[in-house]
Amino acid sequence: MKLQRDVLIVSMLRYQEAFLSLLDYINQHDNDGAYAIPTQLYYQQYSQVVIPRAKANDDPNAINHLSIDSLLENGVFLKNEKQSGMLILQSVIVELLRFIDIKRARELNRKDFELMRSNLEESVRQVVSSLIGSDDYRDAMLSYHEVMNGIHSKIKENAERLGVKVDELATEYKNLNSDTHDASINVNTLFDKVNHLYNRYVLPCFEFLNATPLVAKDNFSDAVDDIIDWHDSFGGEHSTTAQKIGFSKTAISSYYKDV
């Protein structure tokens, strides 16, 4: 049964614990970004979380809406033909769940930043190779803004997630001299955690946002400067467009301070 997506999302959010459990599995096991989960895991969450709570809430629609067949039909899950017994959770659902619970968000690593940079460079290339004012130009600009909005969202979420991780490390540091602290945590292990967080997640973010080039590549600022300079070269109203693009660049670059 096809459902309006807002109706489906409302049901998912009402029983979000079941779906956050899927996100936990992805965060722990999904190293290639495929968002694959065992079919049995959702059956378990459906039978142990959704059905009992829906019955307690007198919410029979949720039982139908959140069945595995319904979620497959409505595109929340995709069948994974290559892995028997596995489902693929739609990327937009993963992002929604991470948006809901920042503690479950995933920090961006070097590969993530490289992909964002590559997508940005390609969108800039499409703009500057088009005839300004043409349909191709308008399509390319729409694509560029979508890429930039996606980058802005991910950088903001990444800064918030890193803040959570730093708070966790700060708590561990404060608890070092506590009688109740984890005996497996000492100054050396804490230092290793800090060093790992910085090198794996913080430094790549600095490289992406700041003036430190990636390996043999331009960085975020360089790519945006290209499209700014291109618009400026036409003067007039296009210089105003260049200025607006510059504002959006600054809005994203400003997260350098937060990180």
Short mmCIF file of N, CA and C in Angstrom, two decimals, residues 99-169:
data_model
loop_
_atom_site.label_atom_id
_atom_site.label_comp_id
_atom_site.label_asym_id
_atom_site.label_seq_id
_atom_site.Cartn_x
_atom_site.Cartn_y
_atom_site.Cartn_z
N PHE A 99 19.90 13.24 12.21
CA PHE A 99 19.48 14.60 12.53
C PHE A 99 18.68 14.62 13.83
N ILE A 100 17.87 13.59 14.03
CA ILE A 100 17.04 13.50 15.24
C ILE A 100 17.89 13.32 16.48
N ASP A 101 18.91 12.45 16.39
CA ASP A 101 19.74 12.14 17.56
C ASP A 101 21.20 12.39 17.21
N ILE A 102 21.70 13.55 17.59
CA ILE A 102 23.05 13.96 17.21
C ILE A 102 24.10 13.02 17.80
N LYS A 103 23.77 12.37 18.93
CA LYS A 103 24.72 11.45 19.53
C LYS A 103 24.95 10.23 18.66
N ARG A 104 24.01 9.96 17.76
CA ARG A 104 24.15 8.83 16.85
C ARG A 104 24.69 9.26 15.48
N ALA A 105 24.95 10.53 15.31
CA ALA A 105 25.51 11.00 14.04
C ALA A 105 26.92 10.47 13.87
N ARG A 106 27.36 10.37 12.64
CA ARG A 106 28.71 9.86 12.36
C ARG A 106 29.62 11.01 11.98
N GLU A 107 30.81 11.02 12.56
CA GLU A 107 31.77 12.06 12.21
C GLU A 107 32.23 11.87 10.75
N LEU A 108 32.51 12.96 10.08
CA LEU A 108 32.99 12.90 8.70
C LEU A 108 34.47 12.58 8.70
N ASN A 109 34.89 11.66 7.84
CA ASN A 109 36.30 11.33 7.73
C ASN A 109 36.88 11.89 6.43
N ARG A 110 38.13 11.57 6.18
CA ARG A 110 38.82 12.13 5.01
C ARG A 110 38.14 11.75 3.70
N LYS A 111 37.64 10.53 3.61
CA LYS A 111 36.96 10.09 2.40
C LYS A 111 35.67 10.89 2.17
N ASP A 112 34.97 11.19 3.25
CA ASP A 112 33.74 11.98 3.13
C ASP A 112 34.05 13.37 2.58
N PHE A 113 35.09 13.99 3.11
CA PHE A 113 35.46 15.32 2.64
C PHE A 113 35.95 15.31 1.20
N GLU A 114 36.67 14.26 0.85
CA GLU A 114 37.16 14.15 -0.53
C GLU A 114 35.98 14.03 -1.50
N LEU A 115 34.97 13.26 -1.11
CA LEU A 115 33.79 13.10 -1.96
C LEU A 115 33.04 14.42 -2.09
N MET A 116 32.90 15.15 -1.00
CA MET A 116 32.23 16.45 -1.05
C MET A 116 33.00 17.42 -1.94
N ARG A 117 34.32 17.41 -1.80
CA ARG A 117 35.13 18.30 -2.62
C ARG A 117 35.00 17.96 -4.09
N SER A 118 35.02 16.66 -4.40
CA SER A 118 34.89 16.22 -5.78
C SER A 118 33.55 16.62 -6.37
N ASN A 119 32.48 16.43 -5.61
CA ASN A 119 31.14 16.82 -6.08
C ASN A 119 31.05 18.32 -6.29
N LEU A 120 31.66 19.07 -5.38
CA LEU A 120 31.65 20.53 -5.50
C LEU A 120 32.41 20.97 -6.74
N GLU A 121 33.59 20.41 -6.96
CA GLU A 121 34.38 20.78 -8.13
C GLU A 121 33.63 20.49 -9.43
N GLU A 122 32.94 19.35 -9.47
CA GLU A 122 32.19 18.99 -10.68
C GLU A 122 31.03 19.95 -10.89
N SER A 123 30.34 20.34 -9.82
CA SER A 123 29.22 21.28 -9.98
C SER A 123 29.72 22.65 -10.42
N VAL A 124 30.88 23.07 -9.93
CA VAL A 124 31.47 24.34 -10.36
C VAL A 124 31.86 24.25 -11.83
N ARG A 125 32.45 23.13 -12.23
CA ARG A 125 32.86 22.95 -13.62
C ARG A 125 31.67 23.07 -14.57
N GLN A 126 30.53 22.49 -14.16
CA GLN A 126 29.34 22.55 -14.99
C GLN A 126 28.84 23.98 -15.14
N VAL A 127 28.96 24.77 -14.08
CA VAL A 127 28.51 26.17 -14.15
C VAL A 127 29.40 26.97 -15.08
N VAL A 128 30.70 26.93 -14.85
CA VAL A 128 31.61 27.81 -15.58
C VAL A 128 31.80 27.37 -17.04
N SER A 129 31.36 26.17 -17.38
CA SER A 129 31.45 25.73 -18.77
C SER A 129 30.15 25.97 -19.54
N SER A 130 29.17 26.57 -18.87
CA SER A 130 27.88 26.84 -19.51
C SER A 130 27.83 28.28 -20.01
N LEU A 131 26.83 28.57 -20.83
CA LEU A 131 26.60 29.92 -21.31
C LEU A 131 25.76 30.65 -20.27
N ILE A 132 26.31 31.69 -19.69
CA ILE A 132 25.62 32.36 -18.59
C ILE A 132 24.24 32.85 -19.03
N GLY A 133 23.25 32.58 -18.20
CA GLY A 133 21.88 32.97 -18.50
C GLY A 133 21.09 31.92 -19.26
N SER A 134 21.77 30.87 -19.74
CA SER A 134 21.09 29.83 -20.52
C SER A 134 20.39 28.84 -19.58
N ASP A 135 19.60 27.96 -20.18
CA ASP A 135 18.96 26.91 -19.38
C ASP A 135 20.00 25.99 -18.74
N ASP A 136 21.07 25.71 -19.49
CA ASP A 136 22.14 24.88 -18.92
C ASP A 136 22.76 25.55 -17.71
N TYR A 137 22.92 26.86 -17.79
CA TYR A 137 23.48 27.61 -16.66
C TYR A 137 22.56 27.52 -15.45
N ARG A 138 21.26 27.73 -15.68
CA ARG A 138 20.31 27.69 -14.55
C ARG A 138 20.27 26.30 -13.92
N ASP A 139 20.32 25.26 -14.76
CA ASP A 139 20.33 23.90 -14.23
C ASP A 139 21.61 23.64 -13.43
N ALA A 140 22.73 24.12 -13.96
CA ALA A 140 24.01 23.92 -13.29
C ALA A 140 24.06 24.67 -11.96
N MET A 141 23.49 25.87 -11.92
CA MET A 141 23.46 26.65 -10.68
C MET A 141 22.56 25.98 -9.64
N LEU A 142 21.46 25.40 -10.10
CA LEU A 142 20.58 24.68 -9.18
C LEU A 142 21.34 23.51 -8.55
N SER A 143 22.08 22.79 -9.39
CA SER A 143 22.87 21.66 -8.90
C SER A 143 23.94 22.14 -7.93
N TYR A 144 24.59 23.26 -8.27
CA TYR A 144 25.64 23.82 -7.40
C TYR A 144 25.07 24.16 -6.03
N HIS A 145 23.92 24.83 -5.99
CA HIS A 145 23.34 25.22 -4.71
C HIS A 145 22.92 24.00 -3.90
N GLU A 146 22.45 22.95 -4.56
CA GLU A 146 22.10 21.72 -3.85
C GLU A 146 23.34 21.10 -3.21
N VAL A 147 24.45 21.12 -3.95
CA VAL A 147 25.70 20.58 -3.41
C VAL A 147 26.16 21.41 -2.22
N MET A 148 26.09 22.73 -2.35
CA MET A 148 26.53 23.62 -1.26
C MET A 148 25.64 23.48 -0.03
N ASN A 149 24.34 23.36 -0.25
CA ASN A 149 23.43 23.17 0.88
C ASN A 149 23.72 21.87 1.60
N GLY A 150 24.02 20.82 0.82
CA GLY A 150 24.37 19.54 1.42
C GLY A 150 25.66 19.63 2.23
N ILE A 151 26.65 20.35 1.69
CA ILE A 151 27.91 20.54 2.41
C ILE A 151 27.67 21.30 3.70
N HIS A 152 26.89 22.37 3.61
CA HIS A 152 26.61 23.19 4.80
C HIS A 152 25.96 22.34 5.89
N SER A 153 24.98 21.54 5.51
CA SER A 153 24.28 20.69 6.47
C SER A 153 25.24 19.70 7.11
N LYS A 154 26.08 19.06 6.30
CA LYS A 154 26.99 18.05 6.83
C LYS A 154 28.08 18.66 7.71
N ILE A 155 28.58 19.83 7.32
CA ILE A 155 29.61 20.49 8.13
C ILE A 155 29.03 20.91 9.48
N LYS A 156 27.83 21.45 9.48
CA LYS A 156 27.18 21.86 10.72
C LYS A 156 26.97 20.65 11.65
N GLU A 157 26.43 19.58 11.08
CA GLU A 157 26.20 18.37 11.87
C GLU A 157 27.52 17.79 12.36
N ASN A 158 28.54 17.85 11.54
CA ASN A 158 29.84 17.32 11.93
C ASN A 158 30.42 18.10 13.10
N ALA A 159 30.29 19.42 13.06
CA ALA A 159 30.78 20.25 14.16
C ALA A 159 30.05 19.92 15.47
N GLU A 160 28.74 19.71 15.36
CA GLU A 160 27.96 19.37 16.55
C GLU A 160 28.37 18.00 17.09
N ARG A 161 28.57 17.05 16.19
CA ARG A 161 28.96 15.71 16.60
C ARG A 161 30.34 15.72 17.25
N LEU A 162 31.27 16.46 16.68
CA LEU A 162 32.61 16.56 17.28
C LEU A 162 32.53 17.19 18.66
N GLY A 163 31.61 18.14 18.82
CA GLY A 163 31.41 18.75 20.14
C GLY A 163 30.96 17.72 21.16
N VAL A 164 30.08 16.82 20.74
CA VAL A 164 29.62 15.74 21.63
C VAL A 164 30.79 14.84 22.01
N LYS A 165 31.63 14.49 21.03
CA LYS A 165 32.77 13.61 21.30
C LYS A 165 33.76 14.28 22.25
N VAL A 166 33.98 15.57 22.07
CA VAL A 166 34.90 16.29 22.96
C VAL A 166 34.34 16.34 24.37
N ASP A 167 33.04 16.56 24.49
CA ASP A 167 32.41 16.56 25.82
C ASP A 167 32.58 15.20 26.50
N GLU A 168 32.44 14.13 25.72
CA GLU A 168 32.62 12.78 26.28
C GLU A 168 34.05 12.59 26.78
N LEU A 169 35.02 13.06 25.99
CA LEU A 169 36.42 12.94 26.41
C LEU A 169 36.70 13.80 27.64
#
